[in-house]
Amino acid sequence: MNATSLPATADTRRDAADLRADRAFRWLVSAAGVLVLVSLISAALSMLWGGRQAFSRFGLEFFWRDAWNPVLQDFGALVPIYGTLVTALIAMVIAVPISFGIAMFLTEIAPKWLRTPVGAAIELLAGIPSIIYGMWGLFVLVPFLAEHVYPWVDDNLGGIPGIGAVFSGPPLGLGMGTAGLVLAIMVIPFISSVMREVFLTVPGQLKESAYALGSTKTEVVWDVVLPYTRSAVIGGIFLGLGRALGETMAVTFVLGNAHRLTVSLLEPGNSIAATIANEFAEADSPMYLSSLIALGFVLFMVTFVVLTIARLMLRQLKKREGN
Amino acid sequence: MSASLYRRRRAKNAIVQLLAVGAAVFGLFWLVWIMWTTLSKGIGAMNLALFTEMTPPPGAEGGGMLNAFFGSMIMSLLGIAIGAPVGVLAGTFLAEYSRNSWIGETVRFVNDILLSAPSIVLGLFVYTLVVAQMGHFSALAGAIALAFIVLPVVVRTTDEMLQLVPTQMREAALSLGVPQWKVIVQVLYRSSMPGIVTGILLALARISGETAPLLFTALNNQYWTTNVLSPMANVPVVIFQYAMSPYENWHSLAWAGAFVLTMFVLLVSLLARYIVLRNKIAHD
């Protein structure tokens, strides 16, 4: 039987219409999917393009020059890059052990009735807009640290030979240390909720067998739960690190916005995100603007690498779950 | 020997457990402190003028944030209107058309990266894409920047929700001769609607507090405007400028704005949780 012998009934006409609609829908959703892909690539390319003047003028030197002088049109990324890395590092040093403690509390220690409310409360911290952290940091935390904490730090730790320089300086309250602390508070909910979730994926039998052998809770978490979830835990930590590197508003409020290279945690500094947020509106020359966008490109690349590592590590556990 | 080892293990366990409890208290401590500050300073600065008057010029007394609330509402809704449909479609692509294919895996991966990419970077991206091309700041550019934040959240929840729909449901519909797009639109979307709405609400909560990407897309505007092609006031940027200013009057306005913003964000995320919870109970 060939096609021409068939009369074009209403049914086949509907089939053809369905086919067309199906194809159009498929095309539509594929376009949306590809758009996601394209938007990431074009974000990177557009910033590379926007920063081309800075890159062509300063070359690779852009990354390690500490100059930042809009009047002389002389720009380098070293101070913001340094500030970004130092504040993120401080945040991680505080946030990782605390988050681990919270996750352990929520999965092994706390009584059942307490787990949901405490977990929800910690997650509330993640929902508060970062500008609120910034305001609280500037108006509440900064004066508190300047009055009660930093003078003590300067007096007691500033004199230690070698590392004293890190802890000495005028007690302004603003600075790298404060920014690191605020960042830590902001990333704790992210890291601890990832840790809690992956801890919950550990098979009950595994933990029970360890308990049956007489292990303490500490030993179960450290020797059974943590090895089982290691890659996902590292993924969660990198997720928090990515957040700390790119966080803008909170840091802008408490970092002090000073383009100076200093080892002291008590002195103001700058970060990539804070520099862009503070200075973008007043960038009056193409070279200034281009340098700021070039900074954005650097930030994007750094967070891209960190987030990629985070996702790859988090995926490890999912794969194992699938098997 | 073994008794002392036993004691040491018990002591270590007790210390570690104490530290873990301390960590949880530490986390809650900051939450309480920040919420307390926002509540006490925000309620003190609340008044009727906040919702009826425009943002004041430097040095002037009084004033409110009416134009900023309006601008935030317009830009958030526009951001959702642009970002959410594309997100739902892209999520559909991942769940229904490219499961286990390399392109699907790549898109999913890239979407996860976008989900946690710094928002200031997305702002810069939209600046070069829209603002630099148009030659001026605009609420539309702000909304596009927000749409890029909405997109990955909605993609992710749509993808996850569609994957939760049992395969039998698709097979049942297809076996009746329903074309695939109708299966997706009329069967799958309907059954995963609460999840998708939750994703959109979470995205709304997230963008209503976003400041960094609006700094160089929507900028700010001291006056009332309904023109989306001009700069528009919005709550986060007004809070930023007023909090950084030296004026007491502006500070208290910033606190009032912060209070309203925080309450809004918390309410929306609570609503999102409630929808998920209610749906879960209905399924059990």
XYZ file of C-alpha atoms in Angstrom, chain B residues 1 18 20 26 71 78-79 88 90 117 121 134 143-144 179 198 206 217 224-225 227-228 234 246 263 282:
26
model
C 45.762 0.110 80.029
C 30.353 19.658 73.467
C 29.456 20.408 68.166
C 27.459 29.800 67.562
C 10.682 49.913 41.358
C 9.764 41.572 35.149
C 12.774 39.462 36.118
C 10.779 26.008 32.915
C 15.157 24.582 29.842
C 27.992 32.306 40.240
C 29.466 39.076 37.659
C 21.629 51.130 24.906
C 15.209 43.073 35.243
C 17.363 41.167 32.728
C 1.336 13.859 21.505
C 8.124 26.741 44.830
C 16.499 35.622 46.147
C 22.073 48.096 35.476
C 8.782 58.353 40.646
C 9.018 56.689 37.274
C 9.292 54.000 32.412
C 11.195 50.728 32.322
C 14.863 49.921 44.028
C 26.608 60.272 56.599
C 10.275 40.327 56.253
C -1.010 15.258 50.197
